[in-house]
CSV table of C-alpha atoms in Angstrom, one decimal:
chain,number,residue,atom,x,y,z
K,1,UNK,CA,-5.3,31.2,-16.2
K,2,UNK,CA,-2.9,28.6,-17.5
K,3,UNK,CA,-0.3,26.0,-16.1
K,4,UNK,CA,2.1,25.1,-18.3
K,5,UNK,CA,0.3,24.9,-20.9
K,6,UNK,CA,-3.3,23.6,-19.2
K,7,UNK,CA,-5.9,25.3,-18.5
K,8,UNK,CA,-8.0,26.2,-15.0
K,9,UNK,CA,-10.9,24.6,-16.9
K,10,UNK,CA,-9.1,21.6,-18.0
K,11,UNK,CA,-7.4,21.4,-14.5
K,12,UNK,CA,-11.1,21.6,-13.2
K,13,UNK,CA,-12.5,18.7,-15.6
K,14,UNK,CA,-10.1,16.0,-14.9
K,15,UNK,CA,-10.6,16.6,-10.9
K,16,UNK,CA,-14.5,16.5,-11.9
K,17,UNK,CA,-13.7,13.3,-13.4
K,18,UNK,CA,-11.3,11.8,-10.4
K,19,UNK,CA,-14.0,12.4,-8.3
K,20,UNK,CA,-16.6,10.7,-10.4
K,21,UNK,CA,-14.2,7.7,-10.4
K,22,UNK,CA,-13.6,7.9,-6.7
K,23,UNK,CA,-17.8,8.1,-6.4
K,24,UNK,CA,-17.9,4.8,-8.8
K,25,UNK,CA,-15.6,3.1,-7.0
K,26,UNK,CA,-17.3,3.2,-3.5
K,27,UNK,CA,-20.6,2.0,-5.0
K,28,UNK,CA,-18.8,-0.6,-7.3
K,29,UNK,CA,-16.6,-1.9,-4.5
K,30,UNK,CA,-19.4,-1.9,-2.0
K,31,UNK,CA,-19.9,-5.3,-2.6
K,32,UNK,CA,-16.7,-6.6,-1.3
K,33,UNK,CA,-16.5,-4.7,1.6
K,34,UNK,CA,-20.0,-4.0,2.7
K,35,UNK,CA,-22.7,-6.5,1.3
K,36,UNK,CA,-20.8,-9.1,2.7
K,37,UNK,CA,-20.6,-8.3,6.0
K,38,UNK,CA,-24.1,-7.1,6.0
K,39,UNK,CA,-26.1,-10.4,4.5
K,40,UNK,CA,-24.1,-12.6,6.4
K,41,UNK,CA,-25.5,-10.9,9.7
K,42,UNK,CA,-21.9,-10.2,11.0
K,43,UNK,CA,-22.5,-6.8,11.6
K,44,UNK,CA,-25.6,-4.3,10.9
K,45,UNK,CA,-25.4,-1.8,7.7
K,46,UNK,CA,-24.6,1.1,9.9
K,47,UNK,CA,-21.5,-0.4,12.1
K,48,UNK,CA,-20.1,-2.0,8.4
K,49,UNK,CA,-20.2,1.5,6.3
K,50,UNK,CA,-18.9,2.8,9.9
K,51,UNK,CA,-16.1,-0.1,9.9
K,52,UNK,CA,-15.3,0.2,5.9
K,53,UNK,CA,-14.6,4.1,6.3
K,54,UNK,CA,-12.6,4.2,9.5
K,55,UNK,CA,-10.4,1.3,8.1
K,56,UNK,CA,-10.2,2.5,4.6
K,57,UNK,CA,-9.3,5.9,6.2
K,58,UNK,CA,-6.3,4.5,8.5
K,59,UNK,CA,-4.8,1.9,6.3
K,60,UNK,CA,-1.9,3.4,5.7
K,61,UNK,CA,-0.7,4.3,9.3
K,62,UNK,CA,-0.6,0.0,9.6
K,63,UNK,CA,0.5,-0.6,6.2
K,64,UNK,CA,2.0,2.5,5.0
K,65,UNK,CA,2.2,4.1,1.1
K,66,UNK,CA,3.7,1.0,-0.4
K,67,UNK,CA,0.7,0.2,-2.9
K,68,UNK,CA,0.6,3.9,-3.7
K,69,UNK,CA,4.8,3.9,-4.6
K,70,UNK,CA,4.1,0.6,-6.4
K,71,UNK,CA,1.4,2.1,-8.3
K,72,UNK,CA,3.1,5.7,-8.9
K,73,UNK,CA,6.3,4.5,-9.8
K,74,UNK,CA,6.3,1.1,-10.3
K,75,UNK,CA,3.9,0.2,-13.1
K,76,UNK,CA,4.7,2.9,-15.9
K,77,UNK,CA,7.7,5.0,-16.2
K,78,UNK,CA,6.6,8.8,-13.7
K,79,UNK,CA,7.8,10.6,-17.0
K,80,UNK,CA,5.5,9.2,-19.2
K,81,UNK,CA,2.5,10.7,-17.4
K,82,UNK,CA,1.0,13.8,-17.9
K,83,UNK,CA,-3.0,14.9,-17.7
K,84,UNK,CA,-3.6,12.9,-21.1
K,85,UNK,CA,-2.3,9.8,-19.2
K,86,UNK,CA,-4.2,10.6,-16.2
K,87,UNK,CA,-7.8,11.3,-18.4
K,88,UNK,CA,-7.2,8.4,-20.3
K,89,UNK,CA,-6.4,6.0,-16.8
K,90,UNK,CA,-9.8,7.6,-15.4
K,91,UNK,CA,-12.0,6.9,-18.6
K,92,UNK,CA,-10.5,3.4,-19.0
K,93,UNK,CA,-11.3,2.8,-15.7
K,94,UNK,CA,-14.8,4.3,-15.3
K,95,UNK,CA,-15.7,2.6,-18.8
K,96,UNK,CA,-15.0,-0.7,-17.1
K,97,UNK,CA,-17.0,0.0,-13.9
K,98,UNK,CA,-19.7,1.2,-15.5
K,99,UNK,CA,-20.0,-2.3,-17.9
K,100,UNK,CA,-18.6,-4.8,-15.3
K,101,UNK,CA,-21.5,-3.4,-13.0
K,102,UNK,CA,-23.8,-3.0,-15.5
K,103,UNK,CA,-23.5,-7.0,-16.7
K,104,UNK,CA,-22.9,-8.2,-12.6
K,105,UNK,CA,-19.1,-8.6,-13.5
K,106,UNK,CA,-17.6,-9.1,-10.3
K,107,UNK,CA,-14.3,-7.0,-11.0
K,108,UNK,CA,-11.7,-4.3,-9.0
K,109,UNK,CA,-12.3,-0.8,-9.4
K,110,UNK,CA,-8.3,-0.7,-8.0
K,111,UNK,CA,-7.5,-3.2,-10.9
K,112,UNK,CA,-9.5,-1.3,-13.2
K,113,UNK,CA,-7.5,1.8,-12.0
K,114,UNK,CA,-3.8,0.0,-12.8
K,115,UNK,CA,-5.4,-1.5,-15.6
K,116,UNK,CA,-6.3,2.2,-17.5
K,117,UNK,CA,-3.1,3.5,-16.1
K,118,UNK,CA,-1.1,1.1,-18.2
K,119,UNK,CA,-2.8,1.3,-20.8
K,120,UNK,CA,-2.7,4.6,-21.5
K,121,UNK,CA,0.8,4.2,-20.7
K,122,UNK,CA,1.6,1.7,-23.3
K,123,UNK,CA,-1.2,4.0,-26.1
K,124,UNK,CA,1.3,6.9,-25.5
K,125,UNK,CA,5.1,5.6,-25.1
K,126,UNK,CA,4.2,1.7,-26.6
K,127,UNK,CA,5.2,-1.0,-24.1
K,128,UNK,CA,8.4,0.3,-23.7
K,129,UNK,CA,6.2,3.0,-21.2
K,130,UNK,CA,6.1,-0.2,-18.6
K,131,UNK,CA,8.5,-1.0,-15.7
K,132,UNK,CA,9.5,-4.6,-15.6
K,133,UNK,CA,9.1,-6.2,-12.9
K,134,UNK,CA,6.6,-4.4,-11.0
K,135,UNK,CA,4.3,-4.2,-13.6
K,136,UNK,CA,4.7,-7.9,-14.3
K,137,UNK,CA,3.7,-8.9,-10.8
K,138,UNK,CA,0.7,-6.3,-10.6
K,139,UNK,CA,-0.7,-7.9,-14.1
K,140,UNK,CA,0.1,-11.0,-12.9
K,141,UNK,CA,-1.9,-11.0,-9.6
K,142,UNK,CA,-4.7,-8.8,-10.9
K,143,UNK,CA,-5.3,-11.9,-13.5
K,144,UNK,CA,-5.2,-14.6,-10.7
K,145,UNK,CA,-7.1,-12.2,-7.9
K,146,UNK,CA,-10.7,-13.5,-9.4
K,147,UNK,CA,-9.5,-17.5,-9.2
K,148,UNK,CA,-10.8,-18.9,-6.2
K,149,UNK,CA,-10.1,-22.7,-5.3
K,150,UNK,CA,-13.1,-24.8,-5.9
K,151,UNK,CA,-14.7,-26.2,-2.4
K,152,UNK,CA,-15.1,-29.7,-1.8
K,153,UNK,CA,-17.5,-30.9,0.9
């Protein structure tokens, strides 16, 4: 069987490898949204995975798709991507995951994602692959999202 050019096989691997990202991201990100809640004795480990999925799963009735259209149209031009982009967003990003966790990195497995995306962007189509503005304010808050102001007592 092939599509376009791309094989059931191929088609197969890089939804393997999605997933595997997806599977990363929930342990890697657990921190944020789980550990939290959990040692600070707001809530017990069963109500917070309970809260973190039913939230996560709703989001976008409240807040809609607009991170999604950022992200799928707003960082890197749509006709720059095809499954080598894709691959090469997912490896990027796992790669980063894996060593951020690995060394107690605090990072964003989201950021990570955008992060991989453009550059496999810009490795395919050179910088000229990246929408302006967008992609400006996406880099730019992704850099300042791990600044926190020092506390004073």
């Amino acid at each position: 069987m092939d599509a376009g050019g791309f094989s059931f096989g191929a088609i197969v691997l890089l939804i393997a490898i999605a997933l595997a990202f997806d599977f990363l991201n929930g342990f890697h990100d657990a921190a944020n949204s789980i550990a939290t809640i959990v040692s600070t004795r707001v809530l017990r480990p069963h109500y917070a995975v309970a809260w973190a999925a039913f939230f996560n799963f709703v989001a976008f009735l409240v807040f809609g798709l607009h991170v999604a259209n950022t992200i799928g149209t707003g960082v890197i031009e749509p006709s720059i991507v095809d499954h080598y982009v894709i691959l090469g967003a997912l490896i990027g990003a796992i790669v980063w995951n894996v060593v951020t966790w690995y060394y107690g990195i605090p990072s964003s497995s989201s950021h990570a994602l955008i992060g991989g995306l453009a550059g496999a962007a810009v490795a395919k189509g050179g910088y000229a692959a990246l929408v302006g503005s967008a992609s400006s304010q996406v880099m730019m808050f992704q850099t300042m999202a791990p600044v926190s102001p020092a506390k004073t007592t």
